[in-house]
Structures are given as C-alpha cells and as structure tokens.
Short mmCIF file of C-alpha atoms in Angstrom, two decimals:
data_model
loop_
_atom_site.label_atom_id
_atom_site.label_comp_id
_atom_site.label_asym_id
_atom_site.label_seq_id
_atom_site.Cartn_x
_atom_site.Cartn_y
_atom_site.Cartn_z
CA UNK K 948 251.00 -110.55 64.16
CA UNK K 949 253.24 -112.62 62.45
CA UNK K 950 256.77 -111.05 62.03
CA UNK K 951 257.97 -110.15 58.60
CA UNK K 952 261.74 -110.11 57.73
CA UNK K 953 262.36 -108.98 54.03
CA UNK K 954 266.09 -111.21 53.11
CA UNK K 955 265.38 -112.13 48.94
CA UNK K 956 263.75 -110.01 45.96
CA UNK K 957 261.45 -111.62 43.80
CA UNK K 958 259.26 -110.63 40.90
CA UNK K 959 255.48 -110.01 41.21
CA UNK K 960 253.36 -112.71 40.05
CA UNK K 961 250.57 -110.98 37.72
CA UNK K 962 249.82 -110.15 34.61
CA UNK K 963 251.97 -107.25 33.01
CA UNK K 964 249.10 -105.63 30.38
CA UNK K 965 246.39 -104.27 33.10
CA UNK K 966 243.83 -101.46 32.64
CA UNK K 967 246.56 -99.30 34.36
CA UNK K 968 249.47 -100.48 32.36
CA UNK K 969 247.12 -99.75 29.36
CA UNK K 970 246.43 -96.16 31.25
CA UNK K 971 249.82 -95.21 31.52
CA UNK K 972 250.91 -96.58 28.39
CA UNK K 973 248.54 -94.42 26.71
CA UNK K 974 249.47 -91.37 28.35
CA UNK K 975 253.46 -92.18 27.53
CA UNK K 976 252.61 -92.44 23.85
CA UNK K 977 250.62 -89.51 24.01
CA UNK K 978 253.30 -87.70 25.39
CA UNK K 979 255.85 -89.04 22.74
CA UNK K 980 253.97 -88.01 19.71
CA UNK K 981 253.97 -84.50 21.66
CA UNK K 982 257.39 -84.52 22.04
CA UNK K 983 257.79 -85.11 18.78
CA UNK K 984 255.61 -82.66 17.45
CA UNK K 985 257.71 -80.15 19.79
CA UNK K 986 261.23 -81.34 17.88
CA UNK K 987 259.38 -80.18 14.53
CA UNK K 988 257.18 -77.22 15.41
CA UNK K 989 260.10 -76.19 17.85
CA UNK K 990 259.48 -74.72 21.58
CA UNK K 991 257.76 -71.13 20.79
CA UNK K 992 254.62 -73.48 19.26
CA UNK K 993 254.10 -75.53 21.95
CA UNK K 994 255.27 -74.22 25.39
CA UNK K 995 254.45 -70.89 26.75
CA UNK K 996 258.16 -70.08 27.38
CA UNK K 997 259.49 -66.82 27.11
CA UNK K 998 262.36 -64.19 27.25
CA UNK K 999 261.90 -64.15 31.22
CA UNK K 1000 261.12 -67.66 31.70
CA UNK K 1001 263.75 -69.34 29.25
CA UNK K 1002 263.35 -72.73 31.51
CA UNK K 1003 259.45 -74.27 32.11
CA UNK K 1004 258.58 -77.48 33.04
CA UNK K 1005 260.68 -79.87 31.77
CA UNK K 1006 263.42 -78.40 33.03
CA UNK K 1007 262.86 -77.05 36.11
CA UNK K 1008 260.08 -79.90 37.47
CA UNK K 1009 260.85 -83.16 35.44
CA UNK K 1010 264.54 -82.57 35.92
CA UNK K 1011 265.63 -80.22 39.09
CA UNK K 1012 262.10 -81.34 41.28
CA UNK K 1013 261.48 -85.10 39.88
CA UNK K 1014 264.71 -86.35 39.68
CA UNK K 1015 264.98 -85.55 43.41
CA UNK K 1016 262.78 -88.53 43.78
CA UNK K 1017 265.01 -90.66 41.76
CA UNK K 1018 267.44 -89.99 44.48
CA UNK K 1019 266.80 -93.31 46.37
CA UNK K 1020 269.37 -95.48 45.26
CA UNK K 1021 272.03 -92.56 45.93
CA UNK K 1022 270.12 -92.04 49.31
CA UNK K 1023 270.25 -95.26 50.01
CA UNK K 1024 273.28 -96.74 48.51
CA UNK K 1025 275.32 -93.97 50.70
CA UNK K 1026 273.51 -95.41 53.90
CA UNK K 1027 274.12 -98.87 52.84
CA UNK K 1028 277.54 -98.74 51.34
CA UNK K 1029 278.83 -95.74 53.58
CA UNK K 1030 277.28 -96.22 56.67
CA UNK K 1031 277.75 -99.80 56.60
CA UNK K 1032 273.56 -100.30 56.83
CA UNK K 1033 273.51 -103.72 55.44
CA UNK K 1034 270.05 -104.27 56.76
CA UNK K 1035 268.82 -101.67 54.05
CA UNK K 1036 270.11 -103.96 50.99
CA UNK K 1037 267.02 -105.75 50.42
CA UNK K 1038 265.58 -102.67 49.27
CA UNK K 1039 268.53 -101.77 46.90
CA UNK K 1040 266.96 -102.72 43.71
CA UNK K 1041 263.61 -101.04 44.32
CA UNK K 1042 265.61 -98.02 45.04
CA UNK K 1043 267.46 -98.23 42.18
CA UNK K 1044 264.82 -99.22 39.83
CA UNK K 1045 263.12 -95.94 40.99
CA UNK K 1046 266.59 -94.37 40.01
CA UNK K 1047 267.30 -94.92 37.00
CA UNK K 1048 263.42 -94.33 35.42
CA UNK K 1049 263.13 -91.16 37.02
CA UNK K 1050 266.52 -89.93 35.53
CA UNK K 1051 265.60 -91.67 32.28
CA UNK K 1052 262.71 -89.38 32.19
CA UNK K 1053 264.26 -86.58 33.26
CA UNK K 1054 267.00 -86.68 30.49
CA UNK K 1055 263.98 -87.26 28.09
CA UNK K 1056 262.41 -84.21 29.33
CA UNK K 1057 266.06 -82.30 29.13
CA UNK K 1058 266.39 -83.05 25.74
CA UNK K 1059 262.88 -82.27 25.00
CA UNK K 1060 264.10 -78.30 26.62
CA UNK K 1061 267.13 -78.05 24.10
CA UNK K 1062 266.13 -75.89 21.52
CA UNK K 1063 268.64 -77.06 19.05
CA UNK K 1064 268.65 -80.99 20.45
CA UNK K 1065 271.19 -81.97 17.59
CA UNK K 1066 273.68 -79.82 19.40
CA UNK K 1067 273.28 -82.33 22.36
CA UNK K 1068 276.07 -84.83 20.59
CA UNK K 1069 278.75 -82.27 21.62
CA UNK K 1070 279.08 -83.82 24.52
CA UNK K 1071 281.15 -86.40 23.28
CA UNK K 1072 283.53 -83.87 22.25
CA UNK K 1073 285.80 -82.92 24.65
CA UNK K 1074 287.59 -80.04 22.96
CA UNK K 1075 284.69 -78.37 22.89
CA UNK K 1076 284.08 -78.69 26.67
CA UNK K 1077 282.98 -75.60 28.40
CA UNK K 1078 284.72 -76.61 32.39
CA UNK K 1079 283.75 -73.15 33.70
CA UNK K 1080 279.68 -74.20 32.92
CA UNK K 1081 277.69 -75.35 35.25
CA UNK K 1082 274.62 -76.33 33.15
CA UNK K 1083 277.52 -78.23 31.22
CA UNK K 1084 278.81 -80.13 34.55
CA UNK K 1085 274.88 -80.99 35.67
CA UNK K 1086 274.43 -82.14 32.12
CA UNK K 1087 277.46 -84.49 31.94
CA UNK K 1088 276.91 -86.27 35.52
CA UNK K 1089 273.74 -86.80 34.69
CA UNK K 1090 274.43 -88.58 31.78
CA UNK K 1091 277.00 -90.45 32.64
CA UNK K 1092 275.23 -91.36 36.14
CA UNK K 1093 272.33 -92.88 33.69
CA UNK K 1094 274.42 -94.43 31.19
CA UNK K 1095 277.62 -95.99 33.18
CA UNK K 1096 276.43 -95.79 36.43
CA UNK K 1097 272.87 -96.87 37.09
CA UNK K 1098 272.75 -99.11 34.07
CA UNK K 1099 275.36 -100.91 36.04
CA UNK K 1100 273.92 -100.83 39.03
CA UNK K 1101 270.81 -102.26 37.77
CA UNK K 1102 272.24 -105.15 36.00
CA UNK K 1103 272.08 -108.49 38.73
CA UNK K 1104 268.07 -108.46 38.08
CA UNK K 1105 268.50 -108.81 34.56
CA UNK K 1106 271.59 -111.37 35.19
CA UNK K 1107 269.85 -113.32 37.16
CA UNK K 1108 266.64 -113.74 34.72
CA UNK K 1109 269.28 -115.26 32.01
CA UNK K 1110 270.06 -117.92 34.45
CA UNK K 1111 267.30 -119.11 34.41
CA UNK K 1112 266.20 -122.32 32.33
CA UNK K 1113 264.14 -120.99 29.43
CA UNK K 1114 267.84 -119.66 28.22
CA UNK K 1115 269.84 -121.56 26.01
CA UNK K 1116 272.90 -122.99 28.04
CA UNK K 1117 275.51 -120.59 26.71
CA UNK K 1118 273.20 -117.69 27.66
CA UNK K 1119 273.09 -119.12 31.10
CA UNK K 1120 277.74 -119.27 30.95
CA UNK K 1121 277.80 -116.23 29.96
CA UNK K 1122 275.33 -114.66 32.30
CA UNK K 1123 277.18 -116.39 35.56
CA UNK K 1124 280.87 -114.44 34.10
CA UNK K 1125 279.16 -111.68 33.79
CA UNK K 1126 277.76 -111.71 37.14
CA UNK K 1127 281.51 -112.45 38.43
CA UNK K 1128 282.76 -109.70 36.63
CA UNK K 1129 279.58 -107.16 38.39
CA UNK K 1130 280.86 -108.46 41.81
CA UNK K 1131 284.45 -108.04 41.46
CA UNK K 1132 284.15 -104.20 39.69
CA UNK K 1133 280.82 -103.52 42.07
CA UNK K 1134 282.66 -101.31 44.33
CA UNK K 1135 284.23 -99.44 41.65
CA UNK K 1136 280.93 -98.81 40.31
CA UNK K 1137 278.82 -98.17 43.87
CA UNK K 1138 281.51 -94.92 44.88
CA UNK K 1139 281.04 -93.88 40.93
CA UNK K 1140 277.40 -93.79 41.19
CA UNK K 1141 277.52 -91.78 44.83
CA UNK K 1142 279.70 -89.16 42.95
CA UNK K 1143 277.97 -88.63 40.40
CA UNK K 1144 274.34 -87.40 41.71
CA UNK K 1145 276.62 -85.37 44.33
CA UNK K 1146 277.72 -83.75 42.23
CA UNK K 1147 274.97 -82.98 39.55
CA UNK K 1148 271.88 -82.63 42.68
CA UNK K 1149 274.16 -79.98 44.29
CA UNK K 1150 275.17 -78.22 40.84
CA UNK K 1151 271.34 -77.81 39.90
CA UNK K 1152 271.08 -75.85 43.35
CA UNK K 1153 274.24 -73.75 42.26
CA UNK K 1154 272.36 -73.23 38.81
CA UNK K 1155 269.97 -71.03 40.50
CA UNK K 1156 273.30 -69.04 41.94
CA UNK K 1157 273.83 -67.96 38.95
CA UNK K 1158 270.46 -66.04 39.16
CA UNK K 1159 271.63 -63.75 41.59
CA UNK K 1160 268.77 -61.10 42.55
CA UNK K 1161 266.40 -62.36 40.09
CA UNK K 1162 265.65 -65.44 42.79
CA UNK K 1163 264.19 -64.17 45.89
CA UNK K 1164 266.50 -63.45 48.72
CA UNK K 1165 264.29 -66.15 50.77
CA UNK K 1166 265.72 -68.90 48.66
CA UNK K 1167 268.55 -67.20 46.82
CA UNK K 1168 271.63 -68.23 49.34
CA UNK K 1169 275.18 -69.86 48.71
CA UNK K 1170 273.76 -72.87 50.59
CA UNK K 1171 271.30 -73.85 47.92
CA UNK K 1172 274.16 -76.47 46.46
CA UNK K 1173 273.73 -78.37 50.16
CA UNK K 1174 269.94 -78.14 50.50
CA UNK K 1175 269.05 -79.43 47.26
CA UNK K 1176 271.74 -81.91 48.17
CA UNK K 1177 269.96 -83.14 51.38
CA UNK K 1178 266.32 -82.51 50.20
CA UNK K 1179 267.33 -85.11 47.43
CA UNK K 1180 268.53 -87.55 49.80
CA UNK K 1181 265.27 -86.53 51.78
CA UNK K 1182 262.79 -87.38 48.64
CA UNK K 1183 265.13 -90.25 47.06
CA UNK K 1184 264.25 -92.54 50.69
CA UNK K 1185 260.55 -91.34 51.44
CA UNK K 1186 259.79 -92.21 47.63
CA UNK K 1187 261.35 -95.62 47.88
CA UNK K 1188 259.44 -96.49 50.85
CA UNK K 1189 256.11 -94.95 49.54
CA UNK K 1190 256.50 -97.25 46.71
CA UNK K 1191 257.35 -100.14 48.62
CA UNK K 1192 254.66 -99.89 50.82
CA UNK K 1193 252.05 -99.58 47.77
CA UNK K 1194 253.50 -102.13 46.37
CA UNK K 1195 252.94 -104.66 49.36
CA UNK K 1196 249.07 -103.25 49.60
CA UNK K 1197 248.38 -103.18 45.90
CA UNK K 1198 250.05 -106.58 45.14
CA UNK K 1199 249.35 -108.57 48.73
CA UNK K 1200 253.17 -108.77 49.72
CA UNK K 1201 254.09 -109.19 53.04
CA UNK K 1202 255.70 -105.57 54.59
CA UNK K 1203 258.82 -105.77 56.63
CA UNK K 1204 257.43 -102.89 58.95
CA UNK K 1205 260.58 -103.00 61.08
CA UNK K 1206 262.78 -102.11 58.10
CA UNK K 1207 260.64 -99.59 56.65
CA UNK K 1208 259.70 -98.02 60.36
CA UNK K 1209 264.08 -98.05 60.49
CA UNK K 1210 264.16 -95.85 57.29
CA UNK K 1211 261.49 -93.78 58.17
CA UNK K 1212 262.92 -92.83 60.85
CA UNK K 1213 266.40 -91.79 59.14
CA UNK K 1214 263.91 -89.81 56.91
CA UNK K 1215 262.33 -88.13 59.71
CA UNK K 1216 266.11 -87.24 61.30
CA UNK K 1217 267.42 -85.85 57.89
CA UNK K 1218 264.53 -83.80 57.29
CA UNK K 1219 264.80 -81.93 60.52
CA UNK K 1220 268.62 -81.18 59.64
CA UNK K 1221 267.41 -80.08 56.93
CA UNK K 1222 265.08 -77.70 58.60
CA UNK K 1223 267.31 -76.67 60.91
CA UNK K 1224 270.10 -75.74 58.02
CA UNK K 1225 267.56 -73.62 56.23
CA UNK K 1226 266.52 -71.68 59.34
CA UNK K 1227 269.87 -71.24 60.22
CA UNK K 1228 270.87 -69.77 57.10
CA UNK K 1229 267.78 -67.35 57.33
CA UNK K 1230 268.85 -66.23 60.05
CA UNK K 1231 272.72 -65.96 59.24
CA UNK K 1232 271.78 -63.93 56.06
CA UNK K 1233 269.09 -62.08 58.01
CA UNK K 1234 266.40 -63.11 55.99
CA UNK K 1235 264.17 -64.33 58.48
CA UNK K 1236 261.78 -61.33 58.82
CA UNK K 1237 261.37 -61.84 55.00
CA UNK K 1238 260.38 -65.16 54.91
CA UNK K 1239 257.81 -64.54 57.30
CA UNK K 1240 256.54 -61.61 56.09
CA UNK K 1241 252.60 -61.45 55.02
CA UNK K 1242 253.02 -61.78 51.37
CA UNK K 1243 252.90 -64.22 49.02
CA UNK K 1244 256.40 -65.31 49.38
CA UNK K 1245 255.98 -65.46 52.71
CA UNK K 1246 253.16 -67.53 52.12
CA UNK K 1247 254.94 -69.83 49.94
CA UNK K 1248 257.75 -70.25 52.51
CA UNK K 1249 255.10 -71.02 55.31
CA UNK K 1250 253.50 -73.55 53.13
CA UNK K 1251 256.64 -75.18 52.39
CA UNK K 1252 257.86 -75.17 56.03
CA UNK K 1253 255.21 -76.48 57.05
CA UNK K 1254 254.70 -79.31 55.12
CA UNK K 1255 258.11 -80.93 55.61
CA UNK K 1256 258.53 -79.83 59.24
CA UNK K 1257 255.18 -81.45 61.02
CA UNK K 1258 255.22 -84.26 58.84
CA UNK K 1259 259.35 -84.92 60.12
CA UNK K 1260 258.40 -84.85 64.10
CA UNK K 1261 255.10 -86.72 63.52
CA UNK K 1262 257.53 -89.10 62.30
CA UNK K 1263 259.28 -88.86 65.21
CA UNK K 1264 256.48 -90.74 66.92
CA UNK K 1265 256.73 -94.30 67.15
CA UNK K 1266 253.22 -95.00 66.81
CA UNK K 1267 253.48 -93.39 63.28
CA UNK K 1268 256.65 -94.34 61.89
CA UNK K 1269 255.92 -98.24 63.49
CA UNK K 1270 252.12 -97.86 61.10
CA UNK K 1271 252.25 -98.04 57.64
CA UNK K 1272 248.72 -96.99 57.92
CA UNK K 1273 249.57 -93.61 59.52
CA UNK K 1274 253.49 -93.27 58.09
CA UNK K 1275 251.74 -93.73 54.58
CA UNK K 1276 250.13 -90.14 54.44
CA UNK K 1277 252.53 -88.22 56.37
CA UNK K 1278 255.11 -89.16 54.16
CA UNK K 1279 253.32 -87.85 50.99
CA UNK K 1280 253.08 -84.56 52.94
CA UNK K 1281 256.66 -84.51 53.37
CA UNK K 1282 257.37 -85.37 49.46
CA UNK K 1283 255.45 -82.44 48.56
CA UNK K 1284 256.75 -80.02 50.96
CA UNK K 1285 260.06 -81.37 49.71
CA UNK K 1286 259.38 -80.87 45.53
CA UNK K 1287 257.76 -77.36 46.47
CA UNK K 1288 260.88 -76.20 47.91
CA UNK K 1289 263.17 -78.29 44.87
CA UNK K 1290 260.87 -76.21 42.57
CA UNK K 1291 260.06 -72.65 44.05
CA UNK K 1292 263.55 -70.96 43.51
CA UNK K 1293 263.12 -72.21 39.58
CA UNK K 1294 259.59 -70.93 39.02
CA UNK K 1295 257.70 -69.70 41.87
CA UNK K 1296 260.57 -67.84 43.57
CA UNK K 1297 262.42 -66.35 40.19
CA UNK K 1298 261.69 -62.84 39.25
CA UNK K 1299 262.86 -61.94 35.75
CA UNK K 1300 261.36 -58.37 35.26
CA UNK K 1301 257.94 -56.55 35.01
CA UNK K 1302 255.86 -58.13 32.55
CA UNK K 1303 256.78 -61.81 32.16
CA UNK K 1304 254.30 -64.15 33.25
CA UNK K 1305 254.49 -68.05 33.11
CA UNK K 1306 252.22 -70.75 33.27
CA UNK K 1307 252.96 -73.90 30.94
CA UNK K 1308 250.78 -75.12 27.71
CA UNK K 1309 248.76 -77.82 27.42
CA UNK K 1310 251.28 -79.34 25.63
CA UNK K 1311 253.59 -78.82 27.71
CA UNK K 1312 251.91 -80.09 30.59
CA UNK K 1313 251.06 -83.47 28.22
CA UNK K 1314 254.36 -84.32 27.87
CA UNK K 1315 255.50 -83.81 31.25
CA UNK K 1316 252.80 -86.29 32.59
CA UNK K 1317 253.60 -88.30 29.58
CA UNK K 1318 257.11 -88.42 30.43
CA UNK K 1319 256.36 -89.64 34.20
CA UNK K 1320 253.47 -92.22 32.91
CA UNK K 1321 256.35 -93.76 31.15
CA UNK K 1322 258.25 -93.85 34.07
CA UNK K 1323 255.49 -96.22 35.90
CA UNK K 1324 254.70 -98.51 32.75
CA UNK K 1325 258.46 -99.37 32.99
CA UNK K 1326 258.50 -100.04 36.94
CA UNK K 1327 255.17 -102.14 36.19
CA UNK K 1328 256.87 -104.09 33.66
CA UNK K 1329 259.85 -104.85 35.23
CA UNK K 1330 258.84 -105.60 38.69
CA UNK K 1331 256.73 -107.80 37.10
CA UNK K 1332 259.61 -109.96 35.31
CA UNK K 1333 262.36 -109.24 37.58
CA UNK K 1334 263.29 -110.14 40.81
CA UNK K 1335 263.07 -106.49 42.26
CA UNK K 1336 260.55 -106.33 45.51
CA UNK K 1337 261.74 -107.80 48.59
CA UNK K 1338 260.48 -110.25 49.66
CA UNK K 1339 261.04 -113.25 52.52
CA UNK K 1340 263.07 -116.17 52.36
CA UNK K 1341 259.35 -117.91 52.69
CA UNK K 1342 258.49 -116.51 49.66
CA UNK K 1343 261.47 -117.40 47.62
CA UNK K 1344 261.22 -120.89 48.79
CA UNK K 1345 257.73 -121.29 47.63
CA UNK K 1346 258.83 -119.97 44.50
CA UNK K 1347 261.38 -122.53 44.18
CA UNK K 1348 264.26 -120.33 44.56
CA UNK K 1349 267.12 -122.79 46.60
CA UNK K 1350 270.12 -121.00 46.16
CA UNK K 1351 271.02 -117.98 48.26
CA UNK K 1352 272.62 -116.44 45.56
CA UNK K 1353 269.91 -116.47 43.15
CA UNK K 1354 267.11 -113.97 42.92
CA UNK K 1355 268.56 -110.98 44.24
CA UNK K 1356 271.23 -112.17 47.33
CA UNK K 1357 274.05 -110.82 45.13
CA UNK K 1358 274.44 -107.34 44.50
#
C-alpha cells in the first residue's frame, strides 16, 4: 500500500447543493423559524423548562456538551503551537473549521436560552460588568473566542481564495497584505485563542460548582473546572479525526493513516489521564462506594466509565489505532462516553427538589438539531470552496497549485 503523507489543504471537488446539503439545510431553516417563534412566544411556550430546571438543552447540550467537540483547534493548536507538533499542522484548518461552527452554534443556541435576549448587548458595557460572575466570564470568552479569535484564525482559507484569478487585481494586493499582516500578528492571535477556551471550557465546569448539593456528590467535586478542561481537549481531537476520516471515505481522499494513527494515539493517552484523575478524585473525596453503588447513578457512572475507558486502551493497540477501519468505531464510543459525562452533572446528575421533572419539547429538541444541521451545511459549503482538507503535495500539483505557499502552506 502506497504511503500517504498529508503536506497541502485543498478544497473538495463536488458539487455544493446535494440531497444532504438540501437535508440539512432544511432542518437549519426549520430550526430558525423555531427559534424565532421562541423570541416571540418566549421560553414557557415552547420548552418544557421549569423552576427546577431553569437551563435545558440549549444550554446545557448545544453549549456545555457540543462545544466540547468544537474543542479541536484549541486541542490541537496547544499540541501544535505548544508542544512544538508541527507534523499536526496539516490538519489545522479542519480543526478549526470544526471550531468555530460548533461555537457559532452554540452561541446561537445561548442566545436562543436568554429569556430577555435584548439584554445580551450589555456586554459591551463594561460598567455594568459583573467580575465576580461566572456565567458572565463563560459568556464573554466565548464571545470573544468566536468573534476575535477564531474568525482570525480561520482567515488564510479565505485569503488565499482572493488570490486567486477570478479576483480583480486589487482584490488579489490587498489579499497578499493582508495575509502579511495574519503572519506577522499570528502568534499574537494563536496564545489568544488557547486562553480563551481555557478559560471559558473550565468555567462551564465551575458553573456546576455553584450547584453545590443539588449535583450529585459523584460528579459534584472542585475538580470539575480540570475535567471538563481535559474531556474538551479529549472530544475537540477524536472529533477532528472522525471527520477527517469521513471525509477521505465519503469524498475518495487519500488518508494519511500515520498522522491520524499519531493523534489517535495522543487521544487514547489523554483519555486515560483523564480516567485516572476522575478515579482519583473519587477516591480522595471518598466517593467511590457511591459511584458504584446499584442505582441509577451508579448506573450512569458505569455507563460513562465504561465507554471512554475500553474504547482509550483498545486504542492503545496498534492494530486499532494503525486501522481506520477499526479506530473509526471505537472512537465514536469514546465521543459519547465523553458528551455523557460533559452533560450528566447539567441534567442527568442535578437534583433540584421533589417534584421537578425535565424532558425537553419538541420544539426544543427542533431547534437544537436545527442548530447542529446548520453547523454541517456550513462545513459542506466551505470545504467545498476552500482549501481546508489535507491533502498531498500530489494532489495539489494536479490541481495546479505550484507555489508552496498557496493553498494552505501558510498559517
């Protein structure tokens, strides 16, 4: 078998407007016109949230459980840029395409949770700043992580497209300054954007502090700030190589398997810390009976456990992490062990008093997959006119692309 070496991106050639474009588009709009409805109806006439359960589903899975997955290009930008990983670069954009439509939907769904949304403009008002908040701090880092950082981050792809010759030759100018500028600030940018989701993944663990006894004791610890921290970093990589490796099967791309097999197995490693962190606190807090305990916490725990320890050491097998075939399916495992822990303490695990019961509307549950279908139409469009996948120097050749700094080399 011929050896693949991923060292350009380049754009997917097919057509944008598919039957599952169409599908997901659909779904998106659907979930618009929802969202919509729920600005004007407000949130008592179309979720099933209550006095005990004052955050449902877009809060607690769209933001605090999906935007883990959006956590590749921090994942992977503190490997690359930290760890000095450079092999891991060719994967940057995918990662960070993933990034910034998962947190795009995410603040969608946030604002779609504010009961007074208008109020949400406050946040350009300083003096009215609440710094002992916590909701407040999560709130500003994500924003600003959306709007400064990955917007910056994600700017070469749409650089280099205005290079190119359909542009008028001033477009083209001002394009090549521009990129100058994006390499000479890039660093600036790369330490702001692994601050930022720091910050704001490990805050939206320390919003569940603020529960106290209401979360179960099984998940209710002061290290919930540094396991939602390295479960994100967890879900960020395993997503971006789940989607690179459907990528390279749905749209016949050649798969660097050495690369991915590397990445998979820094997924596998980090996983078991993680595993090893949460025992360890069980035990330090002497919880441990509890979580095992024949009940359905207990249960939940087990379940959990389970699915993000066996898939991590079945990792740890060459012949698995070196398939895609095999790697494929035991990473899915691993994501959902990985959002059922992100969301238990939120939902399953919170206890707010005898009598409240939650389970979210239809509508609810509309606009939540609405909100994620959106999410895919925009990584189908842009892969699809942007030089985003990796791909090999082969490929870029045959594409006509000549100069190592076009499609994708720089940053």
């Amino acid at each position: 078998m011929k050896t693949v070496c991923w060292r350009r991106m380049l754009e997917v050639k097919s057509p944008v407007l598919t039957r599952p474009f169409w599908l997901f588009a659909a779904l998106g709009a659907l979930g618009l016109v929802l969202f919509a409805w729920r600005e004007v109806a407000g949130l008592a006439a179309t979720t099933a949230l209550n006095d005990g359960y004052s955050w449902g589903l877009f809060k607690n899975f769209n933001v605090t459980t999906l935007t883990a997955l959006g956590s590749g290009g921090y994942a992977l930008g503190v490997l690359t840029y930290v760890f000095n990983r450079h092999q891991y670069h060719p994967l940057m954009r995918t990662a960070l395409l993933t990034s910034i439509l998962s947190y795009t939907s995410g603040m969608i769904a946030l604002a779609t949770d504010i009961g007074r949304p208008w109020n949400i403009v406050l946040m350009a008002d300083p003096w009215v700043w609440n710094p002992h908040s916590i909701l407040f701090e999560v709130a500003l880092c994500m924003t600003a992580y959306v709007m400064i950082a990955l917007d910056f981050e994600n700017l070469a792809p749409l650089l280099d497209r205005l290079e190119e010759d359909p542009f008028p030759d001033i477009v083209r100018t001002l394009a090549g300054h521009a990129k100058t500028f994006v390499k000479t600030v890039y660093p600036y940018g790369v330490a702001l954007a692994l601050a930022l989701p720091t910050m704001h993944q490990s805050s939206l663990g320390s919003l569940m502090l603020l529960a106290g006894p209401r979360v179960h004791p099984v998940w209710q610890t002061p290290l919930l700030p540094m396991l939602y921290v390295v479960m994100a970093f967890v879900l960020g990589l395993a997503f971006v190589i789940l989607v690179l490796m459907a990528s390279c099967v749905v749209w016949k791309r050649p798969m660097d398997r050495g690369l991915l097999s590397s990445l998979t197995s820094v997924v596998s490693w980090v996983a078991l810390g993680w595993v090893a962190i949460r025992l360890g606190d069980l035990l330090g807090r002497g919880q441990l009976a509890a979580a095992f305990h024949a009940d359905f916490f207990g249960f939940i725990f087990l379940t959990e456990m389970l699915l993000v320890t066996l898939p991590a050491l079945l990792l740890q097998l060459p012949r698995v992490a070196a398939s895609p075939a095999r790697s494929f399916p035991v990473l899915v495992v691993l994501t959902i062990g990985g959002l059922l822990y992100r969301y238990t303490p939120t939902t399953i695990a919170f206890q707010p008093g005898a009598g409240y019961r939650y389970f979210p509307s239809v509508v609810e549950i509309l606009i939540s997959l609405g909100l994620v279908s959106l999410a895919v139409v925009g990584f189908l469009f842009t892969v699809k006119r942007f030089a985003i996948l990796p791909a090999t120097l082969e490929m870029s050749l045959r594409a006509g692309t000549t100069n190592p700094e076009s499609k994708g080399q720089a940053a």
